[in-house]
PDB file of C-alpha atoms in Angstrom:
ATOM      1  CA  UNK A  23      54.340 -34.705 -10.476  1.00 38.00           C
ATOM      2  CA  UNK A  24      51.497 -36.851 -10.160  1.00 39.00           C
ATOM      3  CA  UNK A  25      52.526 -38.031  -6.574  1.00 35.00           C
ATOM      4  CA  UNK A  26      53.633 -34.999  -5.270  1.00 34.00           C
ATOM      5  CA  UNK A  27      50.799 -33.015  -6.216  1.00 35.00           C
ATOM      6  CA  UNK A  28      49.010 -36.014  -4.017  1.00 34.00           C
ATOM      7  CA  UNK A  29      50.753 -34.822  -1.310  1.00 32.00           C
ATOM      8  CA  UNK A  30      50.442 -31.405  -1.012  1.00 33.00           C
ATOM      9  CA  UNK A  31      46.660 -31.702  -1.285  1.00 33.00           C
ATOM     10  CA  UNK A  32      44.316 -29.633   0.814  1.00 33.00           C
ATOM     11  CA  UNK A  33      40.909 -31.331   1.893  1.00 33.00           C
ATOM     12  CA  UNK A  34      37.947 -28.856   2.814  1.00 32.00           C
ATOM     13  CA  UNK A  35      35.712 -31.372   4.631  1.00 33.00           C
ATOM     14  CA  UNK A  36      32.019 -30.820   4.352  1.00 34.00           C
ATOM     15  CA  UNK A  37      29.682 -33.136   6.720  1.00 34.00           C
ATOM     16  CA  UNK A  38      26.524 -32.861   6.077  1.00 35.00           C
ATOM     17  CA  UNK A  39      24.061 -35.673   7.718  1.00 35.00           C
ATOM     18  CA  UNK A  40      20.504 -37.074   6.402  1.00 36.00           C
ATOM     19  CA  UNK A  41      18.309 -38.650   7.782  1.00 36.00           C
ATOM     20  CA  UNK A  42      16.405 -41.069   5.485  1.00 38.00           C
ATOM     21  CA  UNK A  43      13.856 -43.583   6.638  1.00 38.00           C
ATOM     22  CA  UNK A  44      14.820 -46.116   4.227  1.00 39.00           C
ATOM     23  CA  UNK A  45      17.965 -46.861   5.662  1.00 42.00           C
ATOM     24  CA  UNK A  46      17.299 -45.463   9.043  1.00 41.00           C
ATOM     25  CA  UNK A  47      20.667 -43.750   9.236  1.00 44.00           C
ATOM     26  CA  UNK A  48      22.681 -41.085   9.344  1.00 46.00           C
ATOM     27  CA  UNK A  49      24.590 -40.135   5.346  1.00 51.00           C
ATOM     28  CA  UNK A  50      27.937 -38.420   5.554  1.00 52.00           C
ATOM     29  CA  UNK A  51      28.835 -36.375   2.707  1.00 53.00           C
ATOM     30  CA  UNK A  52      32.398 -35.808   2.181  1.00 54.00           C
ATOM     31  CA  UNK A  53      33.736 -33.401  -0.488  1.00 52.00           C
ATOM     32  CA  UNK A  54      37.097 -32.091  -1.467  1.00 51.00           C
ATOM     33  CA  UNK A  55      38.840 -30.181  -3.330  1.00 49.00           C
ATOM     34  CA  UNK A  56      41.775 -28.841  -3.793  1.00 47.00           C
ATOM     35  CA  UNK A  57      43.288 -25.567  -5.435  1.00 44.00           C
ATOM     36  CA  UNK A  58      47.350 -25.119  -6.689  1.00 44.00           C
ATOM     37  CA  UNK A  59      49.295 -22.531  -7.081  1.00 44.00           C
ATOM     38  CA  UNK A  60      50.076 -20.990  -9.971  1.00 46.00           C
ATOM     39  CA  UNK A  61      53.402 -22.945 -11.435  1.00 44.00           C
ATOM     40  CA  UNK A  62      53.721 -24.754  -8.603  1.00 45.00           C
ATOM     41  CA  UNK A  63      52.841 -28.043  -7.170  1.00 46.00           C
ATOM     42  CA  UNK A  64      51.715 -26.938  -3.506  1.00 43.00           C
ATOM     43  CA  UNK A  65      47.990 -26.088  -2.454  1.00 44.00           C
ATOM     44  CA  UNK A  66      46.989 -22.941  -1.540  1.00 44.00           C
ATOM     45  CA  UNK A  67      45.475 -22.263   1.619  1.00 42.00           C
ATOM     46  CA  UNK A  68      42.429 -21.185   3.262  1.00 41.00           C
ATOM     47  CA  UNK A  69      39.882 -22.552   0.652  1.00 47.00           C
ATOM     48  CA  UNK A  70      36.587 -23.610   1.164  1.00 53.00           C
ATOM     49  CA  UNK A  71      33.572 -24.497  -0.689  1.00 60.00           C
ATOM     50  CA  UNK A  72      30.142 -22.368  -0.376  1.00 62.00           C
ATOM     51  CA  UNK A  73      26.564 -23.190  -1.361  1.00 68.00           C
ATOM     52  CA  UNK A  74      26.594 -26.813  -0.604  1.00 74.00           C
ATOM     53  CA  UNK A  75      22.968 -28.472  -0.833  1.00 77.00           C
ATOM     54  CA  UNK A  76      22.062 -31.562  -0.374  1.00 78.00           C
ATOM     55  CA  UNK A  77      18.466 -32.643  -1.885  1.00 79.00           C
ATOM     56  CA  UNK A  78      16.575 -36.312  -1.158  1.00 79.00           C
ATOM     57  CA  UNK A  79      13.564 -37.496  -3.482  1.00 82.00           C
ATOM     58  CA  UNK A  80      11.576 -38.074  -1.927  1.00 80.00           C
ATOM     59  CA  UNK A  81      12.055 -36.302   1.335  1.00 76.00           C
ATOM     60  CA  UNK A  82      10.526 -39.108   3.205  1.00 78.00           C
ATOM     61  CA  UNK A  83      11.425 -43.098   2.066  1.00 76.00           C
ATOM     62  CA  UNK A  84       9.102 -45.670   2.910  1.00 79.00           C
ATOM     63  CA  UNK A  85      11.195 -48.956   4.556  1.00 76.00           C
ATOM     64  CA  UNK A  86      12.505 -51.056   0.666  1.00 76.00           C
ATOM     65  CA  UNK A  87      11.584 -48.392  -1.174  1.00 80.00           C
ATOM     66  CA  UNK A  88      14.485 -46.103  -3.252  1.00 83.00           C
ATOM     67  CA  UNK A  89      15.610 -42.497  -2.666  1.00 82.00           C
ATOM     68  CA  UNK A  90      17.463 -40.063  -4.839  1.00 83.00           C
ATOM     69  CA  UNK A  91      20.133 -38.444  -3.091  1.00 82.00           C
ATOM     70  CA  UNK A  92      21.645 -35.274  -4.975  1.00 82.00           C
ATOM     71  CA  UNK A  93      24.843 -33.141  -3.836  1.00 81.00           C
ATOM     72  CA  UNK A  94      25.117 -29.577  -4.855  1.00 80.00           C
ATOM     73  CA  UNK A  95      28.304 -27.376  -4.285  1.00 78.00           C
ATOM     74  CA  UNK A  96      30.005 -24.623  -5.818  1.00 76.00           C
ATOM     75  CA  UNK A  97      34.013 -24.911  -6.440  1.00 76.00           C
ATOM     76  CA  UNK A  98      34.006 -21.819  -7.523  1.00 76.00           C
ATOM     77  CA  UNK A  99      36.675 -22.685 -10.166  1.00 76.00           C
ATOM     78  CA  UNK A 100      38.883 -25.274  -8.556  1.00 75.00           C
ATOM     79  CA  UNK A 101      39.058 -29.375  -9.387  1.00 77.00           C
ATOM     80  CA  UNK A 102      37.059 -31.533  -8.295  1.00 78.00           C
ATOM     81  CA  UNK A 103      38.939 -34.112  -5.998  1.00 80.00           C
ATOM     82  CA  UNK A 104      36.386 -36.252  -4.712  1.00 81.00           C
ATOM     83  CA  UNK A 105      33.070 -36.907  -3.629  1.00 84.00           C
ATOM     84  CA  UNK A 106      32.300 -39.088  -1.075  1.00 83.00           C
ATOM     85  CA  UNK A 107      28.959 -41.294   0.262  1.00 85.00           C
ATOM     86  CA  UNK A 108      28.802 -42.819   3.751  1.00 81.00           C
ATOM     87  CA  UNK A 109      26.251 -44.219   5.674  1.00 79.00           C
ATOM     88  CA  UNK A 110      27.448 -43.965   9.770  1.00 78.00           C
ATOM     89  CA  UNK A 111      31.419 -44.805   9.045  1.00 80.00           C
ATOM     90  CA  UNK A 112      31.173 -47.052   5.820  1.00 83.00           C
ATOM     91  CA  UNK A 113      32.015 -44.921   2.576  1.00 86.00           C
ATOM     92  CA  UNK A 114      29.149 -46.796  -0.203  1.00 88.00           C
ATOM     93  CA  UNK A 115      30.228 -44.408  -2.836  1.00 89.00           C
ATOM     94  CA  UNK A 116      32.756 -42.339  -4.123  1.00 89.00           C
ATOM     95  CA  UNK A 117      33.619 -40.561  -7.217  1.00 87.00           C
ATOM     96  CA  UNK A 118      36.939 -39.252  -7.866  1.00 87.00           C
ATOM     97  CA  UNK A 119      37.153 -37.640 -11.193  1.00 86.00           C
ATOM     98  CA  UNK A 120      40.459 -37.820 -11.578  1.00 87.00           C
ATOM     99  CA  UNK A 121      41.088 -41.863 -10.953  1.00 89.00           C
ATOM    100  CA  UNK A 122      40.389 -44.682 -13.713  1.00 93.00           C
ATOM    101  CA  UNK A 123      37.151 -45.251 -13.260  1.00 92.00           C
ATOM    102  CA  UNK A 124      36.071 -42.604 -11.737  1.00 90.00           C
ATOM    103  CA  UNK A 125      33.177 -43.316  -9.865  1.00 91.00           C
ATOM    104  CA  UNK A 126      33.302 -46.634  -7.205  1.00 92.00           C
ATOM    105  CA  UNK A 127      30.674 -48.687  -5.283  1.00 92.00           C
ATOM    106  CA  UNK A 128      31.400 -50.291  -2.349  1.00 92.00           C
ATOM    107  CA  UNK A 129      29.146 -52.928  -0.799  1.00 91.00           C
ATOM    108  CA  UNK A 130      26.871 -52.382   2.298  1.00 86.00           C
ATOM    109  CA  UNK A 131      24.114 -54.370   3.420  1.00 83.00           C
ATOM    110  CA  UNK A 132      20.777 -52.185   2.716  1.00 79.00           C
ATOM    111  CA  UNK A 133      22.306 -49.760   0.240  1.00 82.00           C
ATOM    112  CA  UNK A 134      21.935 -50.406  -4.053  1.00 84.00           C
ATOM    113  CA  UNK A 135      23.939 -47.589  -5.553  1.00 86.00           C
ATOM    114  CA  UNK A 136      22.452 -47.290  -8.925  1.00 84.00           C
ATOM    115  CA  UNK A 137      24.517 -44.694 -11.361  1.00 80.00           C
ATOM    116  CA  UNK A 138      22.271 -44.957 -14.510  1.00 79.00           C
ATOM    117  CA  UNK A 139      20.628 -42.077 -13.721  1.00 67.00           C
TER     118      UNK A 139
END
């Protein structure tokens, strides 16, 4: 059921962009989620998130310096599919709650993803 529960998945799309000295470009922020019916493996329709919030510390990053980047939202119930990081069109980070390990890095030049904290 795994696989066609894959397919049947709605994506809400959320861009939000941020603009952060530091890496003088734009961030991407790409959440989704999806919602099933009840005994069933297809997605409903017509969901979206609400309240989504995106917070930098601090609000302005001197040039090799580090910001915090924070992503609120409200699912109001329904899973978590993923959560997404990109800076212009290059994902850096992604965390998918339901894959093995959850949360991935991938490599851009100017960007240390640091998940510590």
């Amino acid at each position: 059921t795994g696989t066609l529960r894959s397919m049947f998945l709605v994506y809400i799309y959320i861009y939000i962009y941020i603009y952060i000295l530091r890496f003088k470009a734009m961030f991407l922020v790409y959440i989704s989620v999806y919602r099933l019916r009840q005994n069933t493996n297809l997605a409903t329709d017509g969901y979206c998130l609400k309240n989504v919030t995106l917070r930098v510390e601090p609000p302005i990053v001197p040039l090799n310096n580090h910001a915090s980047l924070y992503c609120y939202y409200d699912l109001e119930g329904a899973p978590l599919y993923t959560v997404k990081w990109y800076r212009g069109s290059y994902e850096f980070y992604r965390y998918s709650p339901g894959e093995n390990p959850a949360s991935k890095i991938f490599p851009i030049a100017g960007i240390h993803v640091d998940v510590s904290n």
